GROMACS .gro file of C-alpha atoms in nm:
model
  232
    1MET     CA    1   0.000   0.000   0.000
    2ARG     CA    2   0.283   0.238   0.083
    3ARG     CA    3   0.431   0.198  -0.266
    4ARG     CA    4   0.095   0.278  -0.426
    5ASN     CA    5   0.059   0.598  -0.217
    6ASP     CA    6   0.410   0.708  -0.313
    7ASP     CA    7   0.360   0.660  -0.688
    8PRO     CA    8   0.144   0.972  -0.741
    9ILE     CA    9   0.391   1.183  -0.541
   10ILE     CA   10   0.685   1.060  -0.747
   11SER     CA   11   0.492   1.129  -1.065
   12LEU     CA   12   0.414   1.483  -0.949
   13ILE     CA   13   0.780   1.544  -0.862
   14ILE     CA   14   0.892   1.423  -1.205
   15LEU     CA   15   0.627   1.638  -1.373
   16GLY     CA   16   0.736   1.939  -1.168
   17VAL     CA   17   1.101   1.889  -1.267
   18ILE     CA   18   1.002   1.866  -1.635
   19VAL     CA   19   0.798   2.188  -1.610
   20VAL     CA   20   1.083   2.373  -1.436
   21ILE     CA   21   1.332   2.260  -1.701
   22ALA     CA   22   1.096   2.360  -1.983
   23VAL     CA   23   1.032   2.706  -1.834
   24ALA     CA   24   1.403   2.762  -1.765
   25SER     CA   25   1.492   2.657  -2.121
   26TYR     CA   26   1.231   2.896  -2.260
   27PHE     CA   27   1.366   3.195  -2.064
   28ILE     CA   28   1.730   3.110  -2.140
   29SER     CA   29   1.647   3.080  -2.511
   30ASN     CA   30   1.465   3.415  -2.507
   31LEU     CA   31   1.757   3.579  -2.327
   32ARG     CA   32   2.004   3.447  -2.585
   33ARG     CA   33   1.784   3.570  -2.871
   34LYS     CA   34   1.759   3.915  -2.709
   35LYS     CA   35   2.134   3.939  -2.659
   36ARG     CA   36   2.198   3.831  -3.018
   37THR     CA   37   1.953   4.089  -3.152
   38GLU     CA   38   2.114   4.365  -2.946
   39ALA     CA   39   2.465   4.264  -3.057
   40LEU     CA   40   2.360   4.247  -3.423
   41GLU     CA   41   2.196   4.588  -3.400
   42ARG     CA   42   2.528   4.730  -3.279
   43ALA     CA   43   2.710   4.551  -3.563
   44ALA     CA   44   2.465   4.696  -3.816
   45GLY     CA   45   2.529   5.046  -3.681
   46GLU     CA   46   2.905   5.000  -3.715
   47LEU     CA   47   2.858   4.889  -4.077
   48GLY     CA   48   2.621   5.174  -4.159
   49LEU     CA   49   2.330   4.938  -4.225
   50ILE     CA   50   1.964   4.980  -4.129
   51PHE     CA   51   1.857   4.722  -3.871
   52SER     CA   52   1.516   4.561  -3.823
   53PRO     CA   53   1.462   4.286  -3.562
   54GLN     CA   54   1.174   4.144  -3.766
   55GLY     CA   55   1.202   4.114  -4.143
   56ASN     CA   56   0.908   4.071  -4.377
   57ASP     CA   57   0.759   3.817  -4.615
   58TYR     CA   58   0.859   4.028  -4.913
   59LEU     CA   59   1.223   3.922  -4.885
   60VAL     CA   60   1.130   3.554  -4.852
   61ASN     CA   61   0.911   3.583  -5.163
   62GLN     CA   62   1.188   3.762  -5.354
   63LEU     CA   63   1.425   3.473  -5.285
   64SER     CA   64   1.175   3.193  -5.346
   65TRP     CA   65   1.392   3.072  -5.636
   66CYS     CA   66   1.664   2.972  -5.387
   67GLU     CA   67   1.676   2.612  -5.268
   68LEU     CA   68   1.721   2.736  -4.910
   69PHE     CA   69   1.392   2.929  -4.919
   70SER     CA   70   1.197   2.632  -5.052
   71ARG     CA   71   1.256   2.434  -4.734
   72GLY     CA   72   1.020   2.388  -4.440
   73ARG     CA   73   0.737   2.612  -4.323
   74SER     CA   74   0.674   2.901  -4.080
   75LYS     CA   75   0.950   3.093  -4.258
   76LYS     CA   76   1.083   3.405  -4.087
   77VAL     CA   77   1.345   3.670  -4.153
   78LEU     CA   78   1.500   3.799  -3.829
   79ASN     CA   79   1.769   4.054  -3.742
   80LEU     CA   80   1.761   4.207  -4.089
   81MET     CA   81   2.043   4.446  -4.190
   82ARG     CA   82   1.995   4.639  -4.513
   83GLY     CA   83   2.188   4.901  -4.705
   84SER     CA   84   2.402   4.961  -5.010
   85ASN     CA   85   2.770   4.990  -5.094
   86GLU     CA   86   2.917   5.104  -5.426
   87GLY     CA   87   2.597   5.018  -5.612
   88ARG     CA   88   2.552   4.681  -5.443
   89GLU     CA   89   2.232   4.622  -5.246
   90ILE     CA   90   2.303   4.439  -4.919
   91SER     CA   91   2.069   4.224  -4.710
   92LEU     CA   92   2.209   4.023  -4.421
   93PHE     CA   93   1.975   3.836  -4.190
   94ASP     CA   94   1.889   3.523  -3.990
   95TYR     CA   95   1.652   3.298  -4.182
   96GLN     CA   96   1.443   3.059  -3.974
   97TYR     CA   97   1.207   2.781  -4.076
   98VAL     CA   98   1.047   2.468  -3.924
   99THR     CA   99   1.071   2.107  -4.040
  100GLY     CA  100   0.901   1.789  -3.917
  101HIS     CA  101   0.611   1.744  -3.678
  102GLY     CA  102   0.560   1.632  -3.320
  103LYS     CA  103   0.875   1.489  -3.167
  104SER     CA  104   1.053   1.531  -3.501
  105ARG     CA  105   0.976   1.904  -3.516
  106ARG     CA  106   1.289   2.114  -3.560
  107THR     CA  107   1.356   2.484  -3.596
  108VAL     CA  108   1.645   2.559  -3.832
  109CYS     CA  109   1.822   2.895  -3.854
  110SER     CA  110   2.098   3.015  -4.089
  111THR     CA  111   2.258   3.356  -4.133
  112VAL     CA  112   2.224   3.464  -4.496
  113ALA     CA  113   2.408   3.729  -4.698
  114CYS     CA  114   2.223   3.845  -5.009
  115LEU     CA  115   2.392   4.082  -5.255
  116ARG     CA  116   2.239   4.241  -5.564
  117ALA     CA  117   2.443   4.430  -5.820
  118ASP     CA  118   2.425   4.541  -6.182
  119GLY     CA  119   2.653   4.363  -6.426
  120PRO     CA  120   2.664   4.049  -6.639
  121PRO     CA  121   2.380   3.822  -6.517
  122LEU     CA  122   2.467   3.512  -6.320
  123PRO     CA  123   2.333   3.182  -6.455
  124ALA     CA  124   2.107   3.006  -6.205
  125PHE     CA  125   2.314   2.772  -5.986
  126THR     CA  126   2.313   2.603  -5.647
  127LEU     CA  127   2.633   2.517  -5.460
  128ARG     CA  128   2.635   2.328  -5.129
  129PRO     CA  129   2.862   2.095  -4.934
  130GLU     CA  130   2.847   1.742  -5.070
  131GLY     CA  131   2.697   1.491  -4.825
  132THR     CA  132   2.706   1.114  -4.804
  133TRP     CA  133   2.377   1.074  -4.991
  134ASP     CA  134   2.507   1.299  -5.269
  135LYS     CA  135   2.810   1.074  -5.313
  136ILE     CA  136   2.586   0.767  -5.333
  137SER     CA  137   2.340   0.929  -5.576
  138LYS     CA  138   2.626   1.020  -5.810
  139LEU     CA  139   2.681   0.649  -5.869
  140PHE     CA  140   2.339   0.631  -6.034
  141ARG     CA  141   2.304   0.970  -6.201
  142SER     CA  142   2.534   1.257  -6.285
  143ALA     CA  143   2.372   1.577  -6.157
  144ASP     CA  144   2.688   1.727  -6.011
  145ILE     CA  145   2.914   1.961  -6.210
  146ASP     CA  146   3.273   1.856  -6.139
  147PHE     CA  147   3.607   2.009  -6.238
  148ASP     CA  148   3.898   1.779  -6.320
  149THR     CA  149   4.139   2.065  -6.252
  150HIS     CA  150   4.011   2.105  -5.893
  151PRO     CA  151   3.940   1.759  -5.746
  152ASN     CA  152   3.922   1.895  -5.391
  153PHE     CA  153   3.640   2.129  -5.488
  154SER     CA  154   3.458   1.850  -5.671
  155ARG     CA  155   3.487   1.618  -5.369
  156SER     CA  156   3.369   1.884  -5.126
  157PHE     CA  157   3.078   2.047  -5.310
  158MET     CA  158   2.764   1.963  -5.504
  159LEU     CA  159   2.722   2.215  -5.786
  160ARG     CA  160   2.412   2.221  -6.004
  161GLY     CA  161   2.267   2.445  -6.273
  162ASP     CA  162   2.038   2.413  -6.574
  163ASP     CA  163   2.291   2.572  -6.808
  164GLU     CA  164   2.606   2.370  -6.730
  165SER     CA  165   2.820   2.556  -6.983
  166ALA     CA  166   2.732   2.895  -6.834
  167VAL     CA  167   2.787   2.770  -6.478
  168ARG     CA  168   3.131   2.635  -6.572
  169THR     CA  169   3.216   2.974  -6.719
  170ILE     CA  170   3.154   3.167  -6.397
  171PHE     CA  171   3.326   2.903  -6.181
  172ALA     CA  172   3.671   3.011  -6.295
  173PRO     CA  173   3.982   2.879  -6.112
  174ALA     CA  174   3.982   3.176  -5.871
  175VAL     CA  175   3.619   3.103  -5.776
  176LEU     CA  176   3.688   2.731  -5.725
  177GLU     CA  177   3.987   2.811  -5.503
  178TYR     CA  178   3.781   3.064  -5.307
  179PHE     CA  179   3.527   2.796  -5.213
  180GLU     CA  180   3.793   2.530  -5.151
  181GLN     CA  181   3.918   2.756  -4.870
  182ARG     CA  182   3.571   2.791  -4.718
  183SER     CA  183   3.439   2.444  -4.642
  184GLY     CA  184   3.076   2.419  -4.537
  185ILE     CA  185   2.958   2.729  -4.720
  186SER     CA  186   2.662   2.726  -4.961
  187ALA     CA  187   2.594   2.970  -5.244
  188GLU     CA  188   2.306   3.030  -5.482
  189GLY     CA  189   2.295   3.273  -5.770
  190SER     CA  190   2.064   3.396  -6.045
  191SER     CA  191   2.060   3.707  -6.262
  192ASP     CA  192   2.169   4.002  -6.041
  193THR     CA  193   2.161   3.818  -5.706
  194LEU     CA  194   2.413   3.614  -5.505
  195VAL     CA  195   2.320   3.442  -5.178
  196LEU     CA  196   2.569   3.288  -4.933
  197TYR     CA  197   2.509   3.097  -4.609
  198ARG     CA  198   2.616   2.801  -4.398
  199SER     CA  199   2.323   2.566  -4.359
  200SER     CA  200   2.181   2.555  -4.004
  201LYS     CA  201   2.452   2.789  -3.871
  202LYS     CA  202   2.425   3.142  -3.740
  203VAL     CA  203   2.715   3.383  -3.778
  204PRO     CA  204   2.819   3.527  -3.439
  205PRO     CA  205   2.778   3.906  -3.412
  206ASP     CA  206   3.154   3.960  -3.409
  207GLY     CA  207   3.181   3.759  -3.732
  208VAL     CA  208   2.930   3.962  -3.935
  209ASN     CA  209   3.192   4.196  -4.081
  210GLN     CA  210   3.406   3.907  -4.209
  211PHE     CA  211   3.101   3.718  -4.339
  212LEU     CA  212   2.993   4.021  -4.539
  213ALA     CA  213   3.349   4.071  -4.667
  214ASP     CA  214   3.352   3.707  -4.782
  215ALA     CA  215   3.024   3.763  -4.968
  216PHE     CA  216   3.166   4.074  -5.140
  217GLY     CA  217   3.475   3.873  -5.231
  218ALA     CA  218   3.269   3.598  -5.390
  219LEU     CA  219   3.059   3.844  -5.590
  220SER     CA  220   3.372   4.021  -5.714
  221LEU     CA  221   3.520   3.692  -5.833
  222PHE     CA  222   3.200   3.588  -6.011
  223ARG     CA  223   3.188   3.928  -6.182
  224ALA     CA  224   3.564   3.949  -6.252
  225GLU     CA  225   3.533   3.905  -6.629
  226PRO     CA  226   3.264   4.010  -6.878
  227ARG     CA  227   3.063   3.712  -6.994
  228PRO     CA  228   2.859   3.800  -7.303
  229GLY     CA  229   2.584   3.557  -7.383
  230VAL     CA  230   2.550   3.402  -7.033
  231ARG     CA  231   2.185   3.318  -6.975
  232SER     CA  232   2.015   3.360  -6.639
   0.00000   0.00000   0.00000
């Protein structure tokens, strides 16, 4: 009888511990988000960019052609920094979306740099780190654009584009070497827009300046030479 009387008490204690942990996790998560927003607002001010804690659906819709923005649901743009530099339109932000349901539900967030600039149009392409499944799928179909001159790049990245010839043209040796030195980065381009990010990773506030410099570097390399006839 004593064991039966103790069971409800033990259950209540366990439930109480779970509730306390859940509440503590919620407040800690909110505090971290607040501190990140404040730090990013300071970084935006130092860079001369306009800061908005909450973005808008317009930017998500503008980038709907990107593979990144086709994933998940409940899509949000957070900590948006916007401005321009030497004719290039800059948007840097945290992009958040949800995958799965129930116990498999997961919130994913990546920091994204989006640059727009006049010049020869970029052909549509998607570049991302090559995973195990990609290596297996290549045994059955050839969807990856590889470069014999840069085997390290070809082993590390999955590169795709409808116009393979045009994509090969913009991925000159300097571009291939740029990405070889930055493992884990993803890039997507089309027409006047270049997007860079690391999937499921947020850039720390003190790394924003370097991340933006890397994005400018990539855009400069893609636009280094005139490319008449490249189709977007």
